[in-house]
Tab-separated table of C-alpha atoms in Angstrom:
chain	number	residue	atom	x	y	z
A	254	MET	CA	63.343	81.482	123.216
A	255	GLY	CA	59.843	82.918	123.493
A	256	ALA	CA	56.529	81.351	124.409
A	257	ALA	CA	55.890	80.490	120.760
A	258	GLY	CA	59.346	78.925	120.204
A	259	ALA	CA	62.531	80.198	118.545
A	260	LEU	CA	62.759	83.873	117.749
A	261	GLY	CA	64.715	84.196	114.503
A	262	GLY	CA	65.881	87.439	112.967
A	263	ARG	CA	65.423	89.507	116.118
A	264	PRO	CA	67.787	92.470	116.662
A	265	LEU	CA	69.947	92.319	119.784
A	266	GLU	CA	72.309	94.804	121.403
A	267	LEU	CA	75.316	93.950	123.540
A	268	GLN	CA	75.696	96.610	126.220
A	269	LEU	CA	78.601	97.488	128.491
A	270	ALA	CA	78.106	99.064	131.913
A	271	THR	CA	79.238	102.668	132.220
A	272	ARG	CA	79.240	105.236	134.973
A	273	PRO	CA	77.154	106.185	136.857
A	274	PRO	CA	76.078	102.697	138.042
A	275	GLY	CA	73.036	101.289	136.290
A	276	HIS	CA	73.828	102.901	132.953
A	277	PHE	CA	74.777	100.861	129.877
A	278	ALA	CA	76.091	101.719	126.409
A	279	ASN	CA	75.642	99.717	123.204
A	280	VAL	CA	78.942	98.193	122.022
A	281	ALA	CA	77.799	95.595	119.431
A	282	HIS	CA	74.681	94.344	117.716
A	283	THR	CA	73.517	91.201	115.944
A	284	LEU	CA	70.430	89.240	114.842
A	285	THR	CA	69.230	85.937	116.221
A	286	ALA	CA	69.486	82.862	114.011
A	287	ALA	CA	66.442	80.804	113.032
A	288	ASP	CA	66.830	78.625	116.151
A	289	GLY	CA	67.055	81.650	118.445
A	290	SER	CA	70.819	81.402	118.999
A	291	TYR	CA	73.064	84.402	118.583
A	292	ALA	CA	76.684	85.569	118.762
A	293	PHE	CA	78.262	88.987	118.799
A	294	PRO	CA	81.513	89.948	117.090
A	295	PRO	CA	84.551	90.139	119.401
A	296	VAL	CA	84.617	93.244	121.582
A	297	PRO	CA	87.887	94.426	123.179
A	298	ILE	CA	87.445	94.967	126.927
A	299	GLN	CA	90.478	96.141	128.894
A	300	ARG	CA	89.153	95.680	132.429
A	301	ASP	CA	86.620	93.722	134.478
A	302	ALA	CA	83.212	94.673	133.112
A	303	ARG	CA	79.482	94.084	133.469
A	304	VAL	CA	77.684	93.290	130.224
A	305	ARG	CA	74.095	92.517	129.233
A	306	VAL	CA	72.104	91.597	126.145
A	307	VAL	CA	68.984	93.541	125.233
A	308	ALA	CA	66.377	92.389	122.692
A	309	VAL	CA	65.422	95.517	120.786
A	310	GLY	CA	61.670	96.024	121.111
A	311	GLN	CA	61.216	92.586	122.717
A	312	PRO	CA	61.686	92.992	126.471
A	313	GLY	CA	61.678	89.863	128.534
A	314	VAL	CA	61.922	87.288	125.761
A	315	LEU	CA	65.540	86.223	126.321
A	316	ARG	CA	66.801	84.001	129.087
A	317	ALA	CA	68.787	85.634	131.870
A	318	ALA	CA	71.715	83.237	131.383
A	319	LEU	CA	74.379	84.448	128.965
A	320	GLU	CA	77.362	82.385	127.827
A	321	VAL	CA	80.453	84.494	127.302
A	322	SER	CA	83.525	83.261	125.452
A	323	VAL	CA	86.571	85.264	126.488
A	324	ARG	CA	89.492	85.413	124.082
A	325	PRO	CA	92.322	87.393	125.680
A	326	PRO	CA	94.865	89.007	123.348
A	327	THR	CA	97.994	86.990	122.666
A	328	TYR	CA	101.212	87.904	124.454
A	329	PRO	CA	103.423	89.258	123.024
A	330	SER	CA	101.072	91.006	120.611
A	331	ALA	CA	101.555	90.913	116.848
A	332	ARG	CA	102.432	94.614	116.923
A	333	ARG	CA	105.242	94.004	119.421
A	334	VAL	CA	106.566	91.038	117.431
A	335	ARG	CA	106.704	93.251	114.318
A	336	ALA	CA	108.567	95.946	116.255
A	337	ALA	CA	111.119	93.385	117.463
A	338	ALA	CA	111.575	92.034	113.930
A	339	GLN	CA	112.128	95.521	112.499
A	340	PHE	CA	114.699	96.269	115.177
A	341	LEU	CA	116.638	93.031	114.726
A	342	ALA	CA	116.593	93.275	110.926
A	343	GLY	CA	118.538	96.523	111.244
A	344	ARG	CA	121.311	95.028	113.373
A	345	ALA	CA	124.685	93.942	112.008
A	346	GLY	CA	125.496	90.317	111.279
A	347	LYS	CA	123.193	87.344	110.903
A	348	THR	CA	120.248	87.428	113.306
A	349	ALA	CA	117.052	85.589	114.172
A	350	PHE	CA	114.496	85.417	116.927
A	351	ALA	CA	111.475	83.288	117.718
A	352	VAL	CA	108.644	83.561	120.210
A	353	VAL	CA	106.222	80.864	121.274
A	354	ASP	CA	103.441	83.113	122.561
A	355	ASP	CA	101.053	82.380	125.406
A	356	THR	CA	98.700	80.551	123.025
A	357	GLY	CA	101.490	78.267	121.766
A	358	ALA	CA	101.854	79.937	118.356
A	359	LEU	CA	105.293	80.528	116.839
A	360	HIS	CA	106.333	83.951	115.502
A	361	GLY	CA	109.570	85.747	114.746
A	362	LEU	CA	112.235	86.567	112.179
A	363	HIS	CA	114.284	83.959	110.271
A	364	VAL	CA	112.948	81.421	112.759
A	365	HIS	CA	114.384	78.374	110.940
A	366	SER	CA	117.885	79.739	110.193
A	367	ARG	CA	120.541	77.543	111.779
A	368	PHE	CA	123.196	78.818	114.205
A	369	HIS	CA	125.750	77.093	116.388
A	370	SER	CA	124.222	76.691	119.812
A	371	ALA	CA	127.316	77.473	121.917
A	372	SER	CA	126.437	77.086	125.613
A	373	VAL	CA	122.657	77.320	125.158
A	374	VAL	CA	122.771	73.555	124.512
A	375	LYS	CA	123.725	73.083	128.172
A	376	SER	CA	120.063	73.568	129.035
A	377	MET	CA	119.360	70.495	126.876
A	378	LEU	CA	122.185	68.563	128.537
A	379	LEU	CA	120.587	69.348	131.894
A	380	VAL	CA	117.330	67.758	130.728
A	381	ALA	CA	119.131	64.719	129.268
A	382	TYR	CA	120.995	64.072	132.525
A	383	LEU	CA	117.883	64.360	134.704
A	384	ARG	CA	115.970	62.045	132.379
A	385	MET	CA	118.794	59.515	132.621
A	386	LEU	CA	118.533	59.569	136.427
A	387	ALA	CA	114.782	59.055	136.277
A	388	GLN	CA	115.111	56.166	133.839
A	389	GLU	CA	117.694	54.500	136.085
A	390	ARG	CA	115.539	55.206	139.178
A	391	ARG	CA	118.329	57.161	140.803
A	392	GLY	CA	118.242	60.355	142.791
A	393	LEU	CA	120.346	63.449	142.331
A	394	ASP	CA	123.512	62.955	144.388
A	395	ALA	CA	126.579	65.086	145.074
A	396	ALA	CA	128.309	63.845	141.922
A	397	GLY	CA	125.358	64.950	139.816
A	398	THR	CA	124.962	68.373	141.388
A	399	GLY	CA	128.730	68.781	141.145
A	400	LEU	CA	128.356	68.663	137.366
A	401	LEU	CA	124.971	70.291	136.773
A	402	TYR	CA	125.373	73.296	139.058
A	403	PRO	CA	128.586	74.678	137.500
A	404	MET	CA	127.408	73.756	133.991
A	405	ILE	CA	124.325	75.956	134.336
A	406	HIS	CA	125.182	78.500	137.024
A	407	SER	CA	128.534	79.603	135.600
A	408	SER	CA	128.439	77.864	132.189
A	409	ASP	CA	131.377	75.583	132.974
A	410	ASN	CA	132.545	73.935	129.735
A	411	GLY	CA	134.370	71.056	131.395
A	412	ALA	CA	131.245	70.072	133.302
A	413	ALA	CA	129.214	70.148	130.073
A	414	SER	CA	131.702	67.861	128.328
A	415	ARG	CA	131.551	65.390	131.205
A	416	VAL	CA	127.742	65.419	131.181
A	417	LEU	CA	127.702	64.738	127.431
A	418	ALA	CA	130.169	61.858	127.912
A	419	ILE	CA	127.847	60.363	130.555
A	420	VAL	CA	124.502	60.692	128.775
A	421	GLY	CA	125.731	60.251	125.199
A	422	GLU	CA	124.765	62.206	122.116
A	423	GLN	CA	121.737	59.986	121.452
A	424	ALA	CA	120.188	61.199	124.709
A	425	LEU	CA	120.645	64.793	123.547
A	426	ASN	CA	119.073	63.891	120.196
A	427	ARG	CA	116.057	62.413	121.984
A	428	VAL	CA	115.582	65.626	123.956
A	429	ALA	CA	115.617	67.562	120.685
A	430	GLY	CA	113.072	65.206	119.150
A	431	ASP	CA	110.731	65.401	122.136
A	432	ALA	CA	110.926	69.203	122.030
A	433	TYR	CA	110.027	69.272	118.302
A	434	MET	CA	113.348	70.881	117.389
A	435	ARG	CA	113.008	70.335	113.648
A	436	ASP	CA	116.115	72.272	112.565
A	437	TYR	CA	118.431	70.589	115.089
A	438	VAL	CA	121.681	69.045	113.799
A	439	PRO	CA	123.926	67.136	116.275
A	440	GLY	CA	127.357	68.518	116.930
A	441	GLY	CA	129.114	65.169	116.512
A	442	GLY	CA	130.342	65.114	120.097
A	443	THR	CA	131.313	68.799	120.095
A	444	TRP	CA	128.338	70.196	121.998
A	445	GLY	CA	129.060	73.886	121.283
A	446	PHE	CA	128.724	73.313	117.532
A	447	THR	CA	125.310	71.733	117.733
A	448	GLU	CA	123.158	73.498	115.127
A	449	VAL	CA	119.810	74.921	116.202
A	450	SER	CA	117.315	77.528	115.078
A	451	ALA	CA	115.501	80.196	117.045
A	452	ALA	CA	112.303	78.159	116.536
A	453	ASP	CA	114.026	75.105	118.019
A	454	LEU	CA	115.067	76.867	121.190
A	455	ALA	CA	111.785	78.703	121.662
A	456	ARG	CA	109.970	75.368	121.369
A	457	PHE	CA	112.409	73.708	123.772
A	458	PHE	CA	111.943	76.329	126.480
A	459	ALA	CA	108.170	76.336	125.921
A	460	ARG	CA	108.069	72.577	126.587
A	461	GLN	CA	110.916	72.354	129.069
A	462	ASP	CA	108.854	71.685	132.190
A	463	ARG	CA	107.134	68.770	130.453
A	464	LEU	CA	110.471	67.360	129.297
A	465	ILE	CA	111.959	67.239	132.803
A	466	PRO	CA	110.908	64.388	135.127
A	467	ARG	CA	108.564	65.770	137.772
A	468	ARG	CA	110.809	64.841	140.709
A	469	PHE	CA	113.651	67.001	139.301
A	470	ARG	CA	111.589	69.863	137.920
A	471	ALA	CA	111.976	72.225	140.884
A	472	TYR	CA	115.757	71.725	140.906
A	473	ALA	CA	116.067	72.436	137.182
A	474	ARG	CA	113.944	75.570	137.463
A	475	TRP	CA	116.049	76.761	140.396
A	476	LEU	CA	119.223	76.311	138.353
A	477	LEU	CA	117.917	78.076	135.255
A	478	ALA	CA	116.530	80.991	137.270
A	479	GLY	CA	119.689	81.445	139.347
A	480	ILE	CA	122.461	81.849	136.774
A	481	GLU	CA	125.218	84.079	138.090
A	482	ALA	CA	124.784	87.836	137.749
A	483	ARG	CA	127.576	88.423	135.230
A	484	GLU	CA	125.815	86.074	132.768
A	485	SER	CA	122.319	87.459	133.391
A	486	TRP	CA	122.382	90.012	130.598
A	487	GLY	CA	119.913	90.105	127.714
A	488	ILE	CA	116.460	88.665	128.386
A	489	PRO	CA	116.574	88.522	132.216
A	490	ALA	CA	118.091	91.993	132.437
A	491	VAL	CA	115.029	93.425	130.675
A	492	ALA	CA	112.245	91.090	131.842
A	493	ARG	CA	112.891	90.998	135.591
A	494	PRO	CA	111.189	91.561	137.994
A	495	GLU	CA	107.907	91.484	136.055
A	496	PHE	CA	108.683	87.956	134.853
A	497	ARG	CA	110.399	84.965	136.374
A	498	VAL	CA	113.040	84.068	133.791
A	499	TYR	CA	114.435	80.558	133.229
A	500	PHE	CA	117.181	80.910	130.648
A	501	LYS	CA	120.562	79.986	129.218
A	502	GLY	CA	122.968	81.992	127.096
A	503	GLY	CA	125.812	80.996	124.826
A	504	TRP	CA	128.584	82.931	123.159
A	505	LEU	CA	131.599	82.492	120.887
A	506	PRO	CA	132.643	86.123	120.357
A	507	GLU	CA	136.237	85.472	119.304
A	508	VAL	CA	135.414	82.552	116.991
A	509	GLU	CA	132.185	83.587	115.233
A	510	GLY	CA	131.062	86.809	116.868
A	511	LEU	CA	128.185	84.680	118.172
A	512	VAL	CA	125.898	85.664	121.059
A	513	ASN	CA	122.750	83.605	121.776
A	514	GLN	CA	120.143	83.432	124.504
A	515	ALA	CA	116.872	81.568	125.053
A	516	ALA	CA	114.397	81.699	127.907
A	517	ARG	CA	111.024	80.818	129.360
A	518	LEU	CA	109.238	83.819	130.903
A	519	GLU	CA	106.496	83.358	133.466
A	520	GLY	CA	104.426	86.267	134.702
A	521	ARG	CA	101.009	86.772	136.202
A	522	LYS	CA	98.736	84.639	133.994
A	523	ILE	CA	101.285	84.870	131.134
A	524	THR	CA	103.905	82.335	130.032
A	525	PHE	CA	105.846	82.482	126.791
A	526	SER	CA	109.277	81.556	125.476
A	527	LEU	CA	111.857	83.472	123.480
A	528	ALA	CA	115.117	82.784	121.663
A	529	VAL	CA	117.418	85.354	120.057
A	530	LEU	CA	120.390	84.157	117.986
A	531	THR	CA	123.108	86.380	116.526
A	532	THR	CA	126.430	85.831	114.784
A	533	HIS	CA	129.107	88.016	113.151
A	534	ASP	CA	128.522	90.596	115.891
A	535	PRO	CA	131.094	93.413	116.126
A	536	SER	CA	131.468	92.636	119.849
A	537	MET	CA	129.989	90.606	122.676
A	538	LEU	CA	128.311	93.734	124.033
A	539	TYR	CA	126.726	94.416	120.640
A	540	GLY	CA	125.145	90.958	120.664
A	541	GLU	CA	123.869	91.468	124.211
A	542	ARG	CA	122.277	94.766	123.163
A	543	SER	CA	120.573	93.053	120.229
A	544	ILE	CA	119.007	90.519	122.588
A	545	GLU	CA	117.978	93.216	125.038
A	546	GLY	CA	116.466	95.295	122.230
A	547	VAL	CA	114.303	92.411	121.005
A	548	THR	CA	113.157	91.642	124.551
A	549	ALA	CA	112.321	95.276	125.320
A	550	ARG	CA	110.143	95.567	122.230
A	551	LEU	CA	108.323	92.317	122.943
A	552	LEU	CA	107.535	93.520	126.459
A	553	GLY	CA	106.514	96.993	125.300
A	554	ARG	CA	109.332	98.682	127.189
A	555	HIS	CA	110.979	100.436	124.285
A	556	ARG	CA	110.265	104.100	123.687
């Protein structure tokens, strides 16, 4: 604004500080609107930076205050998602992956194709059990930890069956509904044959903290981050130590050649979720390598 009111149609330059100190370079330009307001097109800046706005030929007519809207790039980037999709499309068998990026948007390949969950559904059983305790105003006792710890830490099937018998399939269905798992089909009491999509599991892990009662959240995170080493292939094998990884895998190599994994990844100022589902794999190791390959490309670690 100038002394005579709004300055419309005035040319402005956005400048970025360069070296040596006190020097600036033009990086974008625009014109003021009729009311004196203005906006520049987005400018990619890869580091902390000093910027200023200069009115061309009109020194001193703009206010010193400048409102800056920062829009960081999404993580993983669209380029990395495409690289992961191209890799997985070339793998044997039926495959899919989904990412809920750090803005909450869903991306991937065959994101709504259904697969049997295998043991990945145990992460949902964990949530259902903890929600039952909260509803009944009960704490987590030795009987509860005696089921939940082996079910998650070492993927104990007997413990999972007992948890399902306690909470009931309707409780599992409610977890799926609250996580917006739109492709979910109940397994009819056989938890390993629950049908899910990569989108379902990516959404579930993206929302998992909000699904777990607050009083049990730290325990659940501890379980999902501390799965035994021999089952920590795939996503955690690639993403650690840069990211804290809360995950669950599932596999039926002899029955369907199926190898699945889903996770929530938390890094410095970045949180996103990922699910990779495969079936008809030539071997368990082949499925693990598919999951690792997708993860590596999403994290920019593939050369």
